[in-house]
Coordinates of C-alpha atoms in Angstrom, one line a residue:
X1 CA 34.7 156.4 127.3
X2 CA 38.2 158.6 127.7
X3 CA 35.7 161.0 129.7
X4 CA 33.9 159.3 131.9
X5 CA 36.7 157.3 133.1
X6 CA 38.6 161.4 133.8
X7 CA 35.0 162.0 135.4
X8 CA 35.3 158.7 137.5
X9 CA 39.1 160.1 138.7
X10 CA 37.9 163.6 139.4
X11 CA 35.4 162.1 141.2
X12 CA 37.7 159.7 143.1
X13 CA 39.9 162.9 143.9
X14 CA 37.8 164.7 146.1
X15 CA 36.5 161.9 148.2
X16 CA 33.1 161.4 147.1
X17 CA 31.3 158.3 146.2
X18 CA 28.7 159.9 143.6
X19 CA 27.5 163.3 142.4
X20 CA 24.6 164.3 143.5
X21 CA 20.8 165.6 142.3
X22 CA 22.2 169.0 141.6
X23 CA 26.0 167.9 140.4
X24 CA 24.4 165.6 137.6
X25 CA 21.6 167.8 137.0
X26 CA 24.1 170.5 135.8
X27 CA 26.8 168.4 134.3
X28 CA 24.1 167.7 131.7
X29 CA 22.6 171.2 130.9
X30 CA 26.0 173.3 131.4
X31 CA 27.6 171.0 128.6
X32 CA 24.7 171.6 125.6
X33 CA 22.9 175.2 127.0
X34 CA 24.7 178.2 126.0
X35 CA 22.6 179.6 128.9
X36 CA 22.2 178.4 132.3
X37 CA 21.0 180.0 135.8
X38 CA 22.1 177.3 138.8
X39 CA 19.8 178.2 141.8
X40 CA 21.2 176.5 145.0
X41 CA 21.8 177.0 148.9
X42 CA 25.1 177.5 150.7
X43 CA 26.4 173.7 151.0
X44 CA 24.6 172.2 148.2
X45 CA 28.0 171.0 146.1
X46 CA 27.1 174.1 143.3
X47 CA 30.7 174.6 142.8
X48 CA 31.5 171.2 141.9
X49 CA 27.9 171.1 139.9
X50 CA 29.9 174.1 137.5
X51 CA 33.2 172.8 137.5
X52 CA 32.8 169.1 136.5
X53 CA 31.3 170.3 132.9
X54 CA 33.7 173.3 132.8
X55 CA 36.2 170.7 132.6
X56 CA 35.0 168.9 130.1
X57 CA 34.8 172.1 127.5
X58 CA 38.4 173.3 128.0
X59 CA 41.3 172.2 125.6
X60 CA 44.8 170.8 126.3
X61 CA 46.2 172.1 123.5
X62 CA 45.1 175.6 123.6
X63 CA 47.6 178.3 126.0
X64 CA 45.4 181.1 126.7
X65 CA 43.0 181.3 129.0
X66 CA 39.7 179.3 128.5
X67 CA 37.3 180.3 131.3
X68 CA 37.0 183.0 133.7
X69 CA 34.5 182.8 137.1
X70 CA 33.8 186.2 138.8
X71 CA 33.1 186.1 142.5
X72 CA 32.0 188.7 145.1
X73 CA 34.9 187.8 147.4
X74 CA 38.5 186.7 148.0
X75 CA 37.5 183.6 150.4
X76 CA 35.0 182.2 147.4
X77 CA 37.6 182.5 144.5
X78 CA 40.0 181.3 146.9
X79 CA 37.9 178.3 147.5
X80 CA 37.0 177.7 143.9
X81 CA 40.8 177.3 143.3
X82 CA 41.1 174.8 146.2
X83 CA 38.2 172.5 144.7
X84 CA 40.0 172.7 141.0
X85 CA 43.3 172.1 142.4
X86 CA 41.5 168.7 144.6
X87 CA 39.8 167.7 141.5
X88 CA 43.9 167.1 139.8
X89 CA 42.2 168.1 136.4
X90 CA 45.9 168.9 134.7
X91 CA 44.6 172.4 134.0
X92 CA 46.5 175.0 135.8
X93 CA 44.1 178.1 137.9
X94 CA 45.4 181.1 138.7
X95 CA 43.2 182.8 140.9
X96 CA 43.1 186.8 141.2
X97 CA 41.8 189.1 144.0
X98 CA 42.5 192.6 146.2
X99 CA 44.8 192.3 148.4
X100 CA 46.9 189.9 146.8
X101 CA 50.1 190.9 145.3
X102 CA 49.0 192.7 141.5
X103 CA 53.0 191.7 140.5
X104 CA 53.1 188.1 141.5
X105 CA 49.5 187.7 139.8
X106 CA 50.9 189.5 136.7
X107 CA 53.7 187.0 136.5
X108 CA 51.8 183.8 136.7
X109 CA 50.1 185.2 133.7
X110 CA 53.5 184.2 131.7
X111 CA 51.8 180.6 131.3
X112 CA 48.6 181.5 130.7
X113 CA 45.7 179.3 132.9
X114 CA 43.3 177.5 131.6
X115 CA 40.7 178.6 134.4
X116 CA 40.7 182.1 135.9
X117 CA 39.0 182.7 139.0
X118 CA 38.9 186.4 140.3
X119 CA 36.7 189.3 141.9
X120 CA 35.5 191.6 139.7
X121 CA 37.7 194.5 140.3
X122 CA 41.2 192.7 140.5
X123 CA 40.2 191.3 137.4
X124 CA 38.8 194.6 135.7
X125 CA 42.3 195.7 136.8
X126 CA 44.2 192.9 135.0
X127 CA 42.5 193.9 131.7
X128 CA 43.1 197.2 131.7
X129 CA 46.8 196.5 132.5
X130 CA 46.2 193.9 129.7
X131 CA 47.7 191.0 132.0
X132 CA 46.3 188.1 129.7
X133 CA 44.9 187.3 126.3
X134 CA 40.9 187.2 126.3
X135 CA 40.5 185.7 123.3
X136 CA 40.4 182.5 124.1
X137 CA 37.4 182.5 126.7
X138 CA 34.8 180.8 126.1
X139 CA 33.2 180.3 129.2
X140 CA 31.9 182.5 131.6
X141 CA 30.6 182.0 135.3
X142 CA 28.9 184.6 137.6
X143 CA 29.0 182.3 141.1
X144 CA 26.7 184.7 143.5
X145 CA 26.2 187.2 141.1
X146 CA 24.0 189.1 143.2
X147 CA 26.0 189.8 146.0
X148 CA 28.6 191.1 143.4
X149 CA 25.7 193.4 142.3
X150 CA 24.7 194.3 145.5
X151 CA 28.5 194.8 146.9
X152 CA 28.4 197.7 144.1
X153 CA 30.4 195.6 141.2
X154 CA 27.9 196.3 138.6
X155 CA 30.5 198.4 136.8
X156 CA 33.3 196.2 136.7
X157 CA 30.9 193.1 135.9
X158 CA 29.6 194.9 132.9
X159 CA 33.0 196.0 131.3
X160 CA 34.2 193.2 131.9
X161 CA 32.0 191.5 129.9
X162 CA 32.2 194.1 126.9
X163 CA 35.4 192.7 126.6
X164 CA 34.9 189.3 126.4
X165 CA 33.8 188.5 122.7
X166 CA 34.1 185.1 122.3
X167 CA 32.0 183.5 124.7
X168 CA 30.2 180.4 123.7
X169 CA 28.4 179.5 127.3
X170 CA 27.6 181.5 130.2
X171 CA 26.7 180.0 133.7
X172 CA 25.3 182.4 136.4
X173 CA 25.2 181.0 139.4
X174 CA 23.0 181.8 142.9
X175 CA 22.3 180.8 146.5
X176 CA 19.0 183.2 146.0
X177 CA 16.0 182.2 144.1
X178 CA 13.9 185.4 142.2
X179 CA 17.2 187.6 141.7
X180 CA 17.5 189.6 138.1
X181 CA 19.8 188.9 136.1
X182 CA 21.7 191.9 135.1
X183 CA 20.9 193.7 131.7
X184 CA 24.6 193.8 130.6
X185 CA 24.8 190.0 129.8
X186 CA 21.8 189.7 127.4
X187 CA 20.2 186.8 129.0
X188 CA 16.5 186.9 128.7
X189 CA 15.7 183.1 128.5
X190 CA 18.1 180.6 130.4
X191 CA 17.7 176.8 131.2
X192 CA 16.9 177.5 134.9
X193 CA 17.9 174.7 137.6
X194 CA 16.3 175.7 140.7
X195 CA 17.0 173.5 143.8
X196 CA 16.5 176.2 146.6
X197 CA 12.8 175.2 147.6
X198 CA 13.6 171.5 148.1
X199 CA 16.7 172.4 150.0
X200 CA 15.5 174.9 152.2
X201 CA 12.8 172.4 152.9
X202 CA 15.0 169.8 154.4
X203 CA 13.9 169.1 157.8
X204 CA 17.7 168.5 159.1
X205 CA 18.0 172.5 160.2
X206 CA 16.8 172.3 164.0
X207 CA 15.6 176.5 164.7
X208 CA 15.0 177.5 168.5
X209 CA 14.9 180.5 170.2
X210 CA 17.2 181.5 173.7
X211 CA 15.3 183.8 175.5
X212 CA 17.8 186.3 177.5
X213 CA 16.0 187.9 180.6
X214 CA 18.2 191.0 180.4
X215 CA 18.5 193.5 177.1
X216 CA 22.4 192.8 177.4
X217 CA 22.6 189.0 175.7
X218 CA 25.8 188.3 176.1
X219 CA 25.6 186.4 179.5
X220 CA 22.8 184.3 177.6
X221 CA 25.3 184.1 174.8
X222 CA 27.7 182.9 177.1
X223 CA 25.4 180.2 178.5
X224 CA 24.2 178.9 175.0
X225 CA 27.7 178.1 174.1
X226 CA 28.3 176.2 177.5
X227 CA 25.1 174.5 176.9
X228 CA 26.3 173.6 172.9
X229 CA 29.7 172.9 174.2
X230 CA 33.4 172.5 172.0
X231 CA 31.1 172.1 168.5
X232 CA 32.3 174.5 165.5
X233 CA 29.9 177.2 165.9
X234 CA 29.4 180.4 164.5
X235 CA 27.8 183.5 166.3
X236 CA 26.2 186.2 163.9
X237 CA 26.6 189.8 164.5
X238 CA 25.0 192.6 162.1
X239 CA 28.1 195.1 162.2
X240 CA 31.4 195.2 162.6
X241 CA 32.3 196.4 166.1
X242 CA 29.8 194.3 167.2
X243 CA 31.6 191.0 166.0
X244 CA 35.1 192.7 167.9
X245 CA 33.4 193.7 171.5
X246 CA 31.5 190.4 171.4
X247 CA 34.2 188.4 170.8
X248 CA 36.7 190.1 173.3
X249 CA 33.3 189.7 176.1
X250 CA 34.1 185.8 175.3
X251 CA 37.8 185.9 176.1
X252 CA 37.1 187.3 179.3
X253 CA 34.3 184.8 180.1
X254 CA 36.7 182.5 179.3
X255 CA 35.6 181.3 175.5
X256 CA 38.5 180.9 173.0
X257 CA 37.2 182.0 170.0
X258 CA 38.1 184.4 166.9
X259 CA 36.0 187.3 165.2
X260 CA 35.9 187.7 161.0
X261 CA 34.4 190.8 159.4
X262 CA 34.9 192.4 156.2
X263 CA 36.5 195.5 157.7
X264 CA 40.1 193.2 158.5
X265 CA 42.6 193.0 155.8
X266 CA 42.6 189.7 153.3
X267 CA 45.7 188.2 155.3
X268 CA 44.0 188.2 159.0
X269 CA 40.5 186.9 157.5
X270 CA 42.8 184.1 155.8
X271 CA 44.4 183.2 159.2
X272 CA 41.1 183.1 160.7
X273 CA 38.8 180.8 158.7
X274 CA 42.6 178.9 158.2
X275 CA 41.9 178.4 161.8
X276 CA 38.5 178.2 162.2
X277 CA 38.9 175.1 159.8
X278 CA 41.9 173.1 161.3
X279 CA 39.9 173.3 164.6
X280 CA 42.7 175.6 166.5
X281 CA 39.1 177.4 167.5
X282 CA 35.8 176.2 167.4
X283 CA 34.0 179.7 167.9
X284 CA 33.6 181.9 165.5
X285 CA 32.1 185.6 165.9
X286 CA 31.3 186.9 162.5
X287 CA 29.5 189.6 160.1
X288 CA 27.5 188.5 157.1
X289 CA 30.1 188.1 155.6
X290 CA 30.5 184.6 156.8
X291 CA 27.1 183.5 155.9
X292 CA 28.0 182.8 152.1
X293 CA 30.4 181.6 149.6
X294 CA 33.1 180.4 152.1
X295 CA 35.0 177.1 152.4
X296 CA 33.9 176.6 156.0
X297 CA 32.6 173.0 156.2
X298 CA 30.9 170.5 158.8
X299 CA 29.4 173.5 161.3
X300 CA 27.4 172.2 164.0
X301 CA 25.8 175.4 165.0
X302 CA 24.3 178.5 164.4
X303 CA 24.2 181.1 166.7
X304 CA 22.4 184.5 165.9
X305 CA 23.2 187.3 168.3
X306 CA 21.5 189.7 166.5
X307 CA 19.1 189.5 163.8
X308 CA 19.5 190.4 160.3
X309 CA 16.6 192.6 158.8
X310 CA 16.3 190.5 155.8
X311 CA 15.3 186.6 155.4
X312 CA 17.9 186.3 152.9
X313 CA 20.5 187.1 155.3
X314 CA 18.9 184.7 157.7
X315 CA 18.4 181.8 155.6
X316 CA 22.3 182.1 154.3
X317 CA 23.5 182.4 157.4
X318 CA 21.5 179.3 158.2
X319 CA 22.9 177.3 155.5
X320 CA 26.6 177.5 157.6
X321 CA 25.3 174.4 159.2
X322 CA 22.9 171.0 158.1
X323 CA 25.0 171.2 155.1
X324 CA 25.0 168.1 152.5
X325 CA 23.0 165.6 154.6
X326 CA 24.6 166.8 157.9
X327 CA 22.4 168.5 160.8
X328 CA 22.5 171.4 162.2
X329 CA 20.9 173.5 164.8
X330 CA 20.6 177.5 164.7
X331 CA 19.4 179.1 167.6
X332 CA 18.3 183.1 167.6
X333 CA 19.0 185.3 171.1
X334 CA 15.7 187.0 171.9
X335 CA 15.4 189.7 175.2
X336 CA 12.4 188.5 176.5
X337 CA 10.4 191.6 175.2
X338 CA 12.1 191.5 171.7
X339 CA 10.0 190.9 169.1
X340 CA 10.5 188.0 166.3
X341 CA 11.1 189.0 162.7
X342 CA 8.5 189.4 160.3
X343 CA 10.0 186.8 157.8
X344 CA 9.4 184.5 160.8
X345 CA 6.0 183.0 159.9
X346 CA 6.2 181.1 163.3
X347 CA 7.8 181.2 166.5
X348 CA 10.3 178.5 167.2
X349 CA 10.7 176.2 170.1
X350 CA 12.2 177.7 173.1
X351 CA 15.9 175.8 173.9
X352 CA 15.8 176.3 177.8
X353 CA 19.4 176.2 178.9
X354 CA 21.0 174.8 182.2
X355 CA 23.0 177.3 184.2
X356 CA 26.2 177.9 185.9
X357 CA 27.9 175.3 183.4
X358 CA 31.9 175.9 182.8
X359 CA 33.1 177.5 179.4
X360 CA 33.5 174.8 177.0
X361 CA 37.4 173.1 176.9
X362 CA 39.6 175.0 174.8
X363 CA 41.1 172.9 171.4
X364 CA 43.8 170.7 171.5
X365 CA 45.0 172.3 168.6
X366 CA 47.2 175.4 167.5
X367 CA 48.6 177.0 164.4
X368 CA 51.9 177.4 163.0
X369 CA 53.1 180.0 160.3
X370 CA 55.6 179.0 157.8
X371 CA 57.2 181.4 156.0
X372 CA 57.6 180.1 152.8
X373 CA 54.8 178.2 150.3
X374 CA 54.2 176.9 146.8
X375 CA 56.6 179.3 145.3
X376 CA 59.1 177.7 147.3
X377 CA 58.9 174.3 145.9
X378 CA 57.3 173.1 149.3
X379 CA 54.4 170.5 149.3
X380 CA 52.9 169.1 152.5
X381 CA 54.9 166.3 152.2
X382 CA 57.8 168.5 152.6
X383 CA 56.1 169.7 156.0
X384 CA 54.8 166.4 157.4
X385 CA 58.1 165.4 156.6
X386 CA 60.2 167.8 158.0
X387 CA 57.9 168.1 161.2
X388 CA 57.9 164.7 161.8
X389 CA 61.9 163.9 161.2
X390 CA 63.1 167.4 162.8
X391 CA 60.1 167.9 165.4
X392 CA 59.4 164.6 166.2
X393 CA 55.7 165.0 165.9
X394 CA 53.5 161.8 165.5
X395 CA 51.3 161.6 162.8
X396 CA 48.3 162.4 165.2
X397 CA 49.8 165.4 166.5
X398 CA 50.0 166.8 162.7
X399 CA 46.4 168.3 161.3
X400 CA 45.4 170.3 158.4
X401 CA 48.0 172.2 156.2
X402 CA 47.1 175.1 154.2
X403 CA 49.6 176.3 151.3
X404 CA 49.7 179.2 149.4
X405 CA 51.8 181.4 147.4
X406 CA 54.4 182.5 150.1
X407 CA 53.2 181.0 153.5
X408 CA 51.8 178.0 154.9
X409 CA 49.5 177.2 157.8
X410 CA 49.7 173.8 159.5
X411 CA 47.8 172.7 162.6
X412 CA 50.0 171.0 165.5
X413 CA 48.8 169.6 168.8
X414 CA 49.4 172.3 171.5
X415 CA 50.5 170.2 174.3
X416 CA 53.6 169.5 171.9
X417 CA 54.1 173.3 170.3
X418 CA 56.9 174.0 172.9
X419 CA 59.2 170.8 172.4
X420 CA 58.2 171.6 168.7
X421 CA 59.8 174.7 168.2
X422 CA 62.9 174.1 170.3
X423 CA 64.0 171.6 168.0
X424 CA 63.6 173.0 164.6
X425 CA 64.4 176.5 165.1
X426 CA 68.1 176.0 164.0
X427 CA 66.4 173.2 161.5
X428 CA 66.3 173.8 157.4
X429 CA 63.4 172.6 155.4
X430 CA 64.7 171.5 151.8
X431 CA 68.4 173.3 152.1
X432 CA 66.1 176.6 152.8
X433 CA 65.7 178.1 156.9
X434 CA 61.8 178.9 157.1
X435 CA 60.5 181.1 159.5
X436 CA 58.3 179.1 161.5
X437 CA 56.2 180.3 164.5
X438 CA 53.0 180.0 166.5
X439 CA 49.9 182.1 164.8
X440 CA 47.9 182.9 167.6
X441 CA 43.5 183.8 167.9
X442 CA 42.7 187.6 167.0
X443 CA 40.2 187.5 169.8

């Protein structure tokens, strides 16, 4: 009875009214199977569907650390932390990645979490430095596993799990249906829940195809966004450079916007999706490495500048939108002479755009920086609070705050950013002077 009421709370916590199809599915079989394989798409709730019986197995009386989950990238374990920390379990996370300081993660080891969320080398680090006491893990998570494997963390995967001798359940988890699982955890027969096919069959994803008369896209580009309007949108690039040039073509066509790729260091992709998510942009230009595992929610569109080579990469870059009962629309930029994908059984319907329409209205909203974060005592009560009393902001000129270890992020309206920062910037936030200052787009 105890538990279901906790469930009920949890439940209550992050904002939802029920769990759904996939969510109960796995509360049931993670809790009994000693083996499971979750197979879901980008969006589905698979996080929460690990989580909620994850919860259930760890004790409150035991001070070492009683699960760890392995993730392919910063953003994921980063978001993984922000669900457990919603869900107000009383178990601490600590969450462990490159590019995040090896001493402060070191320290927080000095009272031990109960869930441990990392990538595979930071945490391969951490045991040879012998950071924390493994012998109390008994649950293991793989959460996109094979984009670990295919990023090239095979190695670390596999010692880590040599040293990890007291596991009792092991949950690896996929957006990918027919994947291997790797040799080095000795699963040859798990409970398989597979809810990719029903997913991906959902009729809320509208696909249509821009046709661009001239081999250079981007003035299509430009007119597909003045068409879509302000929506959040991402635009899909296949490399690098091509994400930068594309998004600096934007600016100068008058498109406020920010790029994300894998080749920018962990702070500047923080600032960006912190951005992207508070609404101080609605345009995003990104690599692949957008297309999965991130905390980017309620994404209207699509846009695919170039196409990947594989369906994989399509169909996760697809799932950034029509997410958990929403719809979406993703739309793929053709030269009239370019030729459709093979993994394109059919051609989609042709979105024929209106012209000479002005760039969509830039946000309302900006960013500010705050130099100090959850090591600092400060909550965003302390924030709203202090931006309220000292900067005279109303409560709808405040948006989304983002703490963490040593900085926050808070969205403010940008029609009041001037007046804002004249009056605090003699101001103290709980006895302490912050650095506090506009974060501005890296388009």
């Amino acid at each position: 009875m105890q538990l279901q009421e906790n469930i009920q709370t949890i439940i209550s916590n992050l904002g939802i009214a029920e769990l759904n199809q996939i969510q109960q599915d796995a509360f049931k079989t993670i809790q009994k199977e000693a083996d499971t394989l979750l197979l879901a798409p980008t969006g589905s709730g698979k996080t929460l569907a690990f989580l909620l019986p994850i919860f259930t197995k760890l004790k409150t009386d035991e001070k070492r650390v009683q699960c760890l989950i392995l993730t392919p990238s910063r953003e994921l374990a980063i978001q993984i932390e922000q669900v457990w920390k919603k869900m107000s379990t009383g178990f601490k996370v600590n969450v462990c990645y490159g590019g995040h300081n090896v001493a402060v993660e070191v320290q927080n080891f000095s009272e031990p979490p109960a869930l441990l969320v990392g990538t595979p080398g930071r945490i391969a680090d951490h045991i040879t430095r012998r950071s924390f006491d493994l012998s109390g893990i008994q649950t293991l998570v793989l959460d996109e596993f094979d984009k670990s494997l295919a990023l090239g963390f095979h190695d670390q995967m596999s010692f880590i799990y040599q040293h990890l001798r007291t596991l009792k359940t092991k949950v690896l988890v996929s957006a990918t249906a027919k994947i291997k699982i790797p040799e080095f955890t000795g699963i040859s027969n798990p409970w398989v829940l597979n809810f990719t096919k029903d997913i991906e069959e959902e009729p809320r994803l509208q696909l249509r195809k821009v046709i661009s008369e001239s081999k250079d896209k981007i003035d299509c580009l430009f007119n597909l966004i003045c068409n879509l309007g302000a929506a959040p949108t991402i635009i899909f690039c296949n490399h690098r450079d091509a994400t930068e040039r594309t998004s600096e073509l934007l600016w100068e066509m008058g498109v406020e916007n920010a790029f994300f790729h894998g080749g920018m260091d962990q702070l500047a992709r923080e600032k960006t999706l912190i951005q992207f998510r508070n609404g101080s942009t609605n345009f995003l230009v990104a690599s692949d490495l957008a297309a999965r595992g991130l905390d980017i929610p309620a994404v209207k569109n699509v846009i695919h500048y170039h196409l990947p080579l594989k369906n994989e990469d399509f169909v996760h870059r697809n799932g950034r939108t029509a997410r958990m009962n929403a719809e979406g629309s993703a739309y793929i930029v053709l030269h009239r002479n370019e030729h459709l994908p093979i993994y394109l059984n059919e051609s989609p319907e042709e979105f024929v755009l209106t012209e000479d329409l002005s760039a969509p209205k830039m946000s309302d909203w900006t960013t500010l920086y705050i130099s100090g974060g959850k090591k600092d005592k400060l909550s965003k009560g302390d924030i709203v609070g202090f931006l309220a009393k000292k900067g005279e902001l109303g409560k709808d000129d405040i948006g989304l705050i983002e703490i963490m270890d040593f900085m926050s992020f808070v969205s403010v309206k940008k029609d009041k950013l001037k007046a804002l920062l004249s009056l605090i910037q003699a101001e103290k936030m709980k006895g302490k002077k912050y650095k506090i200052e506009e974060t501005a787009l890296n388009g």
